[in-house]
C-alpha cells in the first residue's frame, strides 16, 4: 500500500482516517492540546479509539477540553496530565508520574 499524501487543508480527522492505522489501545501523548490544532488532533485520535493523554499547564482548561472530547467522541480513554514545557522541573515531574503508571508512549505529538 502506498503512503497517503494530504493537501494543506486536510483536517486531523481526515488524516487519521486516511492513514489506515489501527489506533485501538495505542497510547498517544499530545502536547499543546488545550487549544487550536492540538485540540482537534487529540479529538481525531480519540475518535479512532486511541488512549489519548493531553498535557496542560492549566489543568482547569485541560479538564474542559477532555470533557468536550469525551462528549464528542464517546471515548472515555482521554485524560489530562499537568506539564509546562517551558519548565524543566515540570517536565521531570510529568515524566516521573507518567513512568510510574507503566504505560507506553506509542505516539508523541
C-alpha positions as MATLAB code, in Angstrom:
seq = 'XXXXXXXXXXXXXXXXXXXXXXXXXXXXXXXXXXXXXXXXXXXXXXXXXXXXXXXXXXXXXXXXXXXXXXXXXXXXXXXXXXXXXXXXXXXXXXXXXXXXXXXXXXXXX';
ca = [
       0.000    0.000    0.000;
       1.367    3.424   -0.892;
       1.838    6.147    1.672;
      -1.078    8.575    1.513;
      -0.482   12.257    0.908;
      -2.646   15.033    2.239;
      -3.204   18.560    0.906;
      -2.694   21.602    3.132;
      -6.370   21.947    4.076;
      -6.741   18.372    5.282;
      -8.255   18.072    8.766;
      -6.759   15.997   11.577;
      -9.726   13.631   11.378;
      -9.178   13.115    7.641;
      -5.510   12.311    8.252;
      -6.299    9.795   10.997;
      -8.880    8.079    8.790;
      -6.578    8.204    5.760;
      -3.648    6.535    7.483;
      -5.498    3.215    7.811;
      -3.648    2.599   11.067;
      -5.321    0.815   13.945;
      -5.135    3.083   16.981;
      -7.228    0.945   19.345;
      -5.366    0.779   22.628;
      -2.418    2.855   21.425;
      -1.274    5.461   23.941;
      -0.925    8.860   22.310;
       0.614   11.785   24.177;
      -0.421   15.151   22.725;
       1.265   18.345   23.898;
      -0.320   21.708   23.157;
      -3.763   20.163   23.093;
      -5.716   22.744   25.075;
      -6.389   24.894   22.013;
      -6.338   25.059   18.238;
      -4.722   22.326   16.180;
      -3.771   20.368   19.293;
      -7.387   20.012   20.430;
      -8.519   18.824   17.013;
      -5.602   16.402   16.763;
      -6.469   14.937   20.172;
     -10.141   14.736   19.165;
      -9.314   12.940   15.902;
      -7.107   10.429   17.703;
      -9.781    9.855   20.355;
     -12.356    9.270   17.618;
     -10.073    6.477   16.338;
     -10.272    4.885   19.817;
      -6.738    5.727   20.915;
      -5.930    6.249   24.594;
      -5.207    9.982   24.411;
      -3.302   11.837   27.106;
      -3.030   15.579   26.665;
      -0.669   17.754   28.642;
      -1.652   21.131   30.013;
      -0.210   23.960   32.058;
      -3.721   24.967   33.114;
      -5.444   21.872   34.490;
      -8.861   23.577   34.547;
      -8.626   24.291   30.833;
      -7.304   20.780   30.235;
     -10.244   19.274   32.111;
     -12.689   21.283   29.984;
     -11.012   20.083   26.791;
     -11.068   16.467   27.960;
     -14.752   16.658   28.899;
     -15.578   18.034   25.452;
     -13.505   15.393   23.640;
     -15.126   12.597   25.647;
     -18.572   14.016   24.899;
     -17.987   14.432   21.158;
     -16.153   11.143   20.554;
     -17.669    8.788   23.123;
     -14.129    7.711   24.042;
     -13.541    7.695   27.792;
      -9.846    6.836   27.413;
      -8.961   10.525   27.239;
      -7.195   12.277   30.096;
      -5.073   15.262   31.019;
      -1.780   15.409   32.877;
      -0.085   18.562   34.065;
       3.078   19.664   32.276;
       4.590   23.020   31.377;
       7.118   22.505   28.577;
       8.848   25.776   29.498;
       9.768   24.380   32.921;
      12.326   21.581   33.200;
      11.068   20.897   36.732;
       7.527   20.444   35.403;
       8.720   18.145   32.613;
      10.682   15.997   35.053;
       7.680   15.767   37.373;
       5.477   14.723   34.453;
       7.983   12.073   33.332;
       8.170   10.643   36.842;
       4.378   10.481   37.147;
       3.964    9.021   33.668;
       6.623    6.353   34.165;
       5.014    5.322   37.454;
       1.880    4.400   35.516;
       3.740    1.849   33.403;
       2.148    2.962   30.152;
       3.999    3.018   26.847;
       4.055    6.072   24.612;
       3.147    4.711   21.199;
       2.779    8.126   19.565;
       4.109   11.504   20.735;
       2.766   14.716   19.225;
];
